[in-house]
Structures are given as C-alpha cells and as structure tokens.
Amino acid sequence: MKPPTTLDFLGAVTNPVSFTRDLEKLTAPLDVLAERNERLSSEHVSYLSKHGALASLPKYVFSGPGDRRSHLKVGIFAGIHGDEDSGVEAIGRLVELLGRQPEMARGYELFLYPVCNRHGYLTNSRWSEDGLDLNREFWKGSIEPEVRVLEQELEANRFDGIVALHSDDTSEGLYGFVKGHELTRYVLEPALEAAGMFLPRNFDKSIDNFEANNGIIEQGYEGILTAPPTQKFRPFEIVFETPHLADAERQVQAHLAAIAVILERFKVLISEGQNI
C-alpha cells in the first residue's frame, strides 16, 4: 500500500471548524479516540494551580508505524496564548486524522499538547491567571504552574523537534520563527509554501520587529517555549504563525498543512543526512 502523501493529508482536512471555551468538550471526543486506538494514548498532565486546586493540561501521544525504538520524538504545542484558537483546533483535528491515516506519522512519536494555557483558554485571554504572557516565562525560574509542568515535559522527553502553533493579530499573512537545527530552514520553507494554499504569506522585511526573509525569522523572543538549555542535541524548533484576523477555518487548514509538510520533510532530511 502506497503511503499517503501531503496532498492526501490536505484533502482530508475538510471538517468545519468549531470553537468552544469548554475544555472538556474539546478533550472528551479525543479521549474516546484514545480508548479505541492502540496507537493513541491520553496522558493529560496534572499540576496544582496557585490556589492549590488540581488541574491538568491535555496531552495525547501518537506512535506512528515503524520501529518505535528509532522513532523521532516531536512535540507539537498550541494554546500557550489562550485566545489563539486555530492551533488548538488544528491539534484536535490532527488527533482525529492520525487515527484514520496513521502513515502520516510513520517513524514518529508525536506528543500533542493542544491547550498549554488552561486559564487563558477558558477565559479566551492571551494571558495567564496572573496576567502574564506564558510564552516569555520559560527557563527563567518561573513560578507559573503551566510553565513549570511544560518544562518538566520538555526535560523528560528531550524532543527531536518542537513545533509551536500561534496566530498573530498584527500580521496579514503566514510566517514562522526558526531556531536550532541547521535543517530547519529547509523544513519551514516548504511548510509555508503548503500552508500558502489556504492563506497568503507575509513577505514584509520586518515582522514582529524582527528582520524577516520571505516569512522566515531566525531570531526570537527570550522565554518562549523551547528545548531545555541543558539539552545537548538541539532539536529543530519552529514557531508557525497564522494571521489571527483571517478566516478561522483557513487558519486551521494552514496549520495542518504546515504540520504535514514539517513531518514529511524533516524525516526525509534526517534519513538523507544519515545516508539511510
């Protein structure tokens, strides 16, 4: 059987987008899928809120076909800003899609975190409960519980790749930040091209106050969700941004298109680099 291509993946992304502020409505159908699919597990991450209440961030792990001992581990994160719904919806849709097309994850173990800012998501706010931008708090000794539990996840898993999904209300087009792995540019460029089937790219020379080249930024903010400073092998790291004010469904499809190509291209490039 011929493995599905990126175009097959994109063709499957047709369901209308539906947003909700009820986290259980988001996770309940995905938890049911995890119970029915041996490749998918629901491993929600528990933590204590600042008020001492037990809370959790949703987490799903999908093991693609192939020898699990040699799988590439990739973490895909969304909702670190609680009002950026398109990435949240995209990961939820990705979980469902992988159940139908597991070949898209061949050679991968995917760790999927659709909501990284629980309070922000529930209140439709960018900020944490304390009014902080969680994506400026990583690896600074933050006391924010979501940051601390996500840092533990990053430490424990030592990902080969990290993808963070965002949407930017100051941009009229797609763009992305790259960091780490020398092959990242060759992964992000085709991802932006594929996502361009749904939304235009931002070709401005300056984006978000950073120098940009065809929608690619090689700098970045301090304190963003990233690999541990102590991780010796630096993974490929991509922050993928859609224009927040664009059509919601097109944003979701652009995120999914980018994820499909990122996974496809990184695996090929790693194989070529290892002369496999």
Tab-separated table of C-alpha atoms in Angstrom:
chain	number	residue	atom	x	y	z
A	1	MET	CA	0.000	0.000	0.000
A	2	LYS	CA	1.400	3.370	-1.008
A	3	PRO	CA	1.845	5.713	1.970
A	4	PRO	CA	-0.367	8.823	1.924
A	5	THR	CA	1.262	11.993	0.647
A	6	THR	CA	0.991	15.505	1.983
A	7	LEU	CA	-1.723	16.190	-0.593
A	8	ASP	CA	-3.711	13.240	0.763
A	9	PHE	CA	-3.404	14.784	4.204
A	10	LEU	CA	-4.597	18.166	2.983
A	11	GLY	CA	-7.505	16.605	1.158
A	12	ALA	CA	-8.742	15.099	4.416
A	13	VAL	CA	-8.864	18.469	6.155
A	14	THR	CA	-12.417	19.410	5.286
A	15	ASN	CA	-14.444	19.444	8.512
A	16	PRO	CA	-15.765	22.859	9.544
A	17	VAL	CA	-14.067	24.485	12.495
A	18	SER	CA	-15.970	24.770	15.778
A	19	PHE	CA	-14.526	26.576	18.772
A	20	THR	CA	-15.563	26.220	22.387
A	21	ARG	CA	-14.435	27.565	25.725
A	22	ASP	CA	-15.392	24.299	27.433
A	23	LEU	CA	-12.157	22.301	27.697
A	24	GLU	CA	-13.973	19.031	28.375
A	25	LYS	CA	-15.871	19.357	25.101
A	26	LEU	CA	-12.515	19.622	23.365
A	27	THR	CA	-10.880	16.677	25.117
A	28	ALA	CA	-13.779	14.239	25.620
A	29	PRO	CA	-14.026	13.032	21.998
A	30	LEU	CA	-10.233	12.790	21.784
A	31	ASP	CA	-10.149	10.728	24.977
A	32	VAL	CA	-12.690	8.353	23.418
A	33	LEU	CA	-10.473	8.004	20.356
A	34	ALA	CA	-7.539	7.180	22.631
A	35	GLU	CA	-9.522	4.386	24.261
A	36	ARG	CA	-10.250	2.863	20.847
A	37	ASN	CA	-6.877	3.292	19.131
A	38	GLU	CA	-3.845	1.360	20.327
A	39	ARG	CA	-1.505	3.907	18.737
A	40	LEU	CA	-3.028	6.835	20.625
A	41	SER	CA	-2.869	7.445	24.358
A	42	SER	CA	-4.390	10.148	26.512
A	43	GLU	CA	-1.782	11.266	29.043
A	44	HIS	CA	-3.085	14.523	30.496
A	45	VAL	CA	-0.532	16.310	32.665
A	46	SER	CA	-1.722	17.135	36.188
A	47	TYR	CA	-0.493	20.028	38.296
A	48	LEU	CA	-1.548	22.157	41.244
A	49	SER	CA	-2.845	25.627	40.499
A	50	LYS	CA	-1.692	28.573	42.556
A	51	HIS	CA	-4.852	28.114	44.627
A	52	GLY	CA	-3.947	24.513	45.420
A	53	ALA	CA	-6.603	23.029	43.136
A	54	LEU	CA	-5.809	20.044	40.944
A	55	ALA	CA	-5.786	20.962	37.259
A	56	SER	CA	-4.424	19.434	34.076
A	57	LEU	CA	-3.230	20.224	30.570
A	58	PRO	CA	-4.428	17.898	27.796
A	59	LYS	CA	-1.760	15.713	26.240
A	60	TYR	CA	-2.002	12.992	23.589
A	61	VAL	CA	0.743	10.717	22.336
A	62	PHE	CA	0.524	9.040	18.938
A	63	SER	CA	3.007	6.331	17.922
A	64	GLY	CA	3.227	6.032	14.172
A	65	PRO	CA	4.020	2.866	12.235
A	66	GLY	CA	7.593	1.575	12.245
A	67	ASP	CA	10.121	0.521	14.849
A	68	ARG	CA	9.294	2.546	17.946
A	69	ARG	CA	12.871	2.271	19.184
A	70	SER	CA	14.018	4.519	16.339
A	71	HIS	CA	11.076	6.917	16.265
A	72	LEU	CA	11.735	10.649	16.129
A	73	LYS	CA	10.049	12.382	19.052
A	74	VAL	CA	8.271	15.608	18.156
A	75	GLY	CA	6.271	17.841	20.478
A	76	ILE	CA	3.501	19.961	18.962
A	77	PHE	CA	2.146	22.709	21.211
A	78	ALA	CA	-0.756	25.159	20.927
A	79	GLY	CA	-2.809	27.462	23.097
A	80	ILE	CA	0.095	28.956	25.041
A	81	HIS	CA	-1.831	32.158	24.322
A	82	GLY	CA	-5.348	31.230	25.333
A	83	ASP	CA	-7.158	33.290	22.710
A	84	GLU	CA	-5.380	31.713	19.724
A	85	ASP	CA	-7.932	29.045	18.887
A	86	SER	CA	-6.781	27.918	15.455
A	87	GLY	CA	-3.773	25.987	16.757
A	88	VAL	CA	-5.906	24.344	19.443
A	89	GLU	CA	-8.441	23.219	16.859
A	90	ALA	CA	-5.687	22.094	14.495
A	91	ILE	CA	-4.160	19.722	17.065
A	92	GLY	CA	-7.590	18.333	17.915
A	93	ARG	CA	-8.254	17.741	14.223
A	94	LEU	CA	-4.784	16.215	13.838
A	95	VAL	CA	-5.501	13.654	16.565
A	96	GLU	CA	-8.642	12.584	14.724
A	97	LEU	CA	-6.911	12.500	11.348
A	98	LEU	CA	-3.993	10.384	12.549
A	99	GLY	CA	-6.483	7.777	13.704
A	100	ARG	CA	-7.629	7.440	10.096
A	101	GLN	CA	-4.246	7.953	8.412
A	102	PRO	CA	-1.525	6.651	10.755
A	103	GLU	CA	1.006	6.529	7.898
A	104	MET	CA	1.327	10.301	8.178
A	105	ALA	CA	3.222	9.676	11.427
A	106	ARG	CA	5.393	6.784	10.226
A	107	GLY	CA	8.705	6.943	12.050
A	108	TYR	CA	7.405	9.425	14.632
A	109	GLU	CA	6.172	9.523	18.186
A	110	LEU	CA	4.080	12.678	18.357
A	111	PHE	CA	3.423	14.411	21.674
A	112	LEU	CA	0.424	16.699	21.203
A	113	TYR	CA	-0.431	19.495	23.648
A	114	PRO	CA	-3.491	21.375	22.348
A	115	VAL	CA	-4.003	23.730	25.326
A	116	CYS	CA	-0.894	24.972	27.139
A	117	ASN	CA	-2.591	27.862	28.949
A	118	ARG	CA	-5.647	26.447	30.699
A	119	HIS	CA	-6.790	29.689	32.312
A	120	GLY	CA	-6.242	31.673	29.120
A	121	TYR	CA	-8.188	29.164	27.069
A	122	LEU	CA	-11.153	29.029	29.441
A	123	THR	CA	-11.345	32.831	29.640
A	124	ASN	CA	-10.493	33.470	25.971
A	125	SER	CA	-7.470	35.503	27.035
A	126	ARG	CA	-3.883	35.660	25.848
A	127	TRP	CA	-2.653	35.870	29.431
A	128	SER	CA	-2.220	33.626	32.441
A	129	GLU	CA	-4.310	33.997	35.590
A	130	ASP	CA	-1.718	36.497	36.843
A	131	GLY	CA	-1.845	38.492	33.612
A	132	LEU	CA	1.477	37.171	32.315
A	133	ASP	CA	2.473	36.099	28.830
A	134	LEU	CA	3.455	32.476	29.452
A	135	ASN	CA	5.487	32.475	26.243
A	136	ARG	CA	8.030	34.780	27.860
A	137	GLU	CA	8.409	32.706	31.049
A	138	PHE	CA	10.277	29.549	30.019
A	139	TRP	CA	13.635	28.624	31.571
A	140	LYS	CA	13.652	31.701	33.810
A	141	GLY	CA	12.718	30.043	37.086
A	142	SER	CA	9.050	30.934	36.565
A	143	ILE	CA	6.547	30.054	39.276
A	144	GLU	CA	3.703	29.847	36.749
A	145	PRO	CA	2.353	26.280	37.175
A	146	GLU	CA	1.677	25.717	33.465
A	147	VAL	CA	5.204	26.776	32.578
A	148	ARG	CA	6.714	24.544	35.242
A	149	VAL	CA	4.779	21.459	34.162
A	150	LEU	CA	5.595	22.077	30.490
A	151	GLU	CA	9.271	22.498	31.356
A	152	GLN	CA	9.082	19.087	33.042
A	153	GLU	CA	7.631	17.636	29.846
A	154	LEU	CA	10.390	19.196	27.758
A	155	GLU	CA	13.056	17.911	30.139
A	156	ALA	CA	11.650	14.400	30.320
A	157	ASN	CA	11.158	13.874	26.594
A	158	ARG	CA	14.126	15.691	25.040
A	159	PHE	CA	12.318	16.116	21.733
A	160	ASP	CA	13.981	15.815	18.324
A	161	GLY	CA	11.657	18.554	17.151
A	162	ILE	CA	9.356	21.167	18.647
A	163	VAL	CA	6.547	22.917	16.771
A	164	ALA	CA	4.548	25.714	18.402
A	165	LEU	CA	1.351	26.905	16.718
A	166	HIS	CA	0.347	30.556	17.076
A	167	SER	CA	-1.759	33.227	15.419
A	168	ASP	CA	-0.732	36.883	15.182
A	169	ASP	CA	-3.319	39.669	15.106
A	170	THR	CA	-0.745	42.153	13.759
A	171	SER	CA	0.127	40.120	10.651
A	172	GLU	CA	-1.854	39.772	7.445
A	173	GLY	CA	-0.016	36.630	6.357
A	174	LEU	CA	1.762	33.444	7.355
A	175	TYR	CA	5.270	33.432	8.794
A	176	GLY	CA	7.480	31.423	11.117
A	177	PHE	CA	10.388	31.571	13.527
A	178	VAL	CA	13.197	29.026	13.289
A	179	LYS	CA	15.732	28.027	15.912
A	180	GLY	CA	18.256	25.276	16.459
A	181	HIS	CA	18.648	22.505	13.924
A	182	GLU	CA	20.590	23.506	10.790
A	183	LEU	CA	17.984	21.834	8.574
A	184	THR	CA	15.093	23.848	9.974
A	185	ARG	CA	15.023	26.357	7.118
A	186	TYR	CA	14.599	23.513	4.643
A	187	VAL	CA	11.639	22.285	6.649
A	188	LEU	CA	9.892	25.608	7.266
A	189	GLU	CA	10.129	26.980	3.724
A	190	PRO	CA	8.113	24.133	2.134
A	191	ALA	CA	5.718	24.218	5.110
A	192	LEU	CA	4.975	27.874	4.434
A	193	GLU	CA	4.524	27.087	0.760
A	194	ALA	CA	1.994	24.342	1.528
A	195	ALA	CA	0.110	26.499	4.024
A	196	GLY	CA	0.018	29.165	1.337
A	197	MET	CA	-2.672	27.096	-0.376
A	198	PHE	CA	-5.026	28.455	2.275
A	199	LEU	CA	-3.643	31.840	3.344
A	200	PRO	CA	-1.137	34.363	1.938
A	201	ARG	CA	2.406	34.584	3.266
A	202	ASN	CA	3.812	37.667	4.963
A	203	PHE	CA	6.709	38.891	2.802
A	204	ASP	CA	7.440	42.022	4.840
A	205	LYS	CA	11.113	42.705	5.509
A	206	SER	CA	10.313	43.253	9.188
A	207	ILE	CA	7.768	41.136	11.085
A	208	ASP	CA	7.027	41.476	14.781
A	209	ASN	CA	10.024	43.849	14.992
A	210	PHE	CA	12.401	41.178	13.658
A	211	GLU	CA	14.198	41.006	10.333
A	212	ALA	CA	12.379	38.555	8.069
A	213	ASN	CA	13.218	36.828	4.801
A	214	ASN	CA	10.234	35.515	2.837
A	215	GLY	CA	8.284	34.951	6.019
A	216	ILE	CA	11.151	33.303	7.926
A	217	ILE	CA	12.623	34.861	11.082
A	218	GLU	CA	15.852	33.493	12.516
A	219	GLN	CA	15.759	35.466	15.758
A	220	GLY	CA	13.171	35.352	18.510
A	221	TYR	CA	11.985	36.417	21.931
A	222	GLU	CA	13.546	35.261	25.170
A	223	GLY	CA	11.475	32.978	27.349
A	224	ILE	CA	9.464	31.243	24.638
A	225	LEU	CA	8.544	27.570	24.829
A	226	THR	CA	11.738	25.879	23.691
A	227	ALA	CA	14.043	22.937	24.406
A	228	PRO	CA	15.839	22.842	27.772
A	229	PRO	CA	19.087	24.836	27.787
A	230	THR	CA	20.846	21.681	29.026
A	231	GLN	CA	19.740	19.570	26.050
A	232	LYS	CA	22.950	18.748	24.195
A	233	PHE	CA	21.433	17.837	20.845
A	234	ARG	CA	19.443	20.863	19.752
A	235	PRO	CA	16.203	19.879	18.060
A	236	PHE	CA	14.633	21.622	15.135
A	237	GLU	CA	12.311	24.273	16.550
A	238	ILE	CA	9.601	26.058	14.605
A	239	VAL	CA	7.064	28.658	15.675
A	240	PHE	CA	4.385	28.730	12.986
A	241	GLU	CA	2.149	31.798	12.826
A	242	THR	CA	-1.137	32.323	11.020
A	243	PRO	CA	-2.837	35.733	10.672
A	244	HIS	CA	-5.273	35.830	13.597
A	245	LEU	CA	-7.826	38.007	11.823
A	246	ALA	CA	-8.096	35.678	8.814
A	247	ASP	CA	-10.894	33.155	8.341
A	248	ALA	CA	-10.710	30.667	11.232
A	249	GLU	CA	-11.147	27.562	9.100
A	250	ARG	CA	-8.399	28.630	6.710
A	251	GLN	CA	-6.087	29.160	9.673
A	252	VAL	CA	-6.734	25.631	10.895
A	253	GLN	CA	-6.100	24.187	7.458
A	254	ALA	CA	-2.898	26.210	7.128
A	255	HIS	CA	-1.646	24.839	10.475
A	256	LEU	CA	-2.441	21.280	9.421
A	257	ALA	CA	-0.792	21.721	6.039
A	258	ALA	CA	2.337	23.053	7.735
A	259	ILE	CA	2.452	20.176	10.238
A	260	ALA	CA	2.099	17.609	7.462
A	261	VAL	CA	4.992	19.057	5.483
A	262	ILE	CA	7.193	19.609	8.540
A	263	LEU	CA	6.893	15.934	9.463
A	264	GLU	CA	7.408	14.778	5.893
A	265	ARG	CA	10.420	16.972	5.173
A	266	PHE	CA	12.243	16.535	8.464
A	267	LYS	CA	12.102	12.749	8.249
A	268	VAL	CA	13.426	12.792	4.684
A	269	LEU	CA	16.237	15.166	5.522
A	270	ILE	CA	17.272	13.172	8.588
A	271	SER	CA	17.309	9.992	6.504
A	272	GLU	CA	19.418	11.642	3.805
A	273	GLY	CA	21.802	13.013	6.416
A	274	GLN	CA	22.256	9.540	7.877
A	275	ASN	CA	22.590	8.082	4.357
A	276	ILE	CA	19.718	5.686	5.039
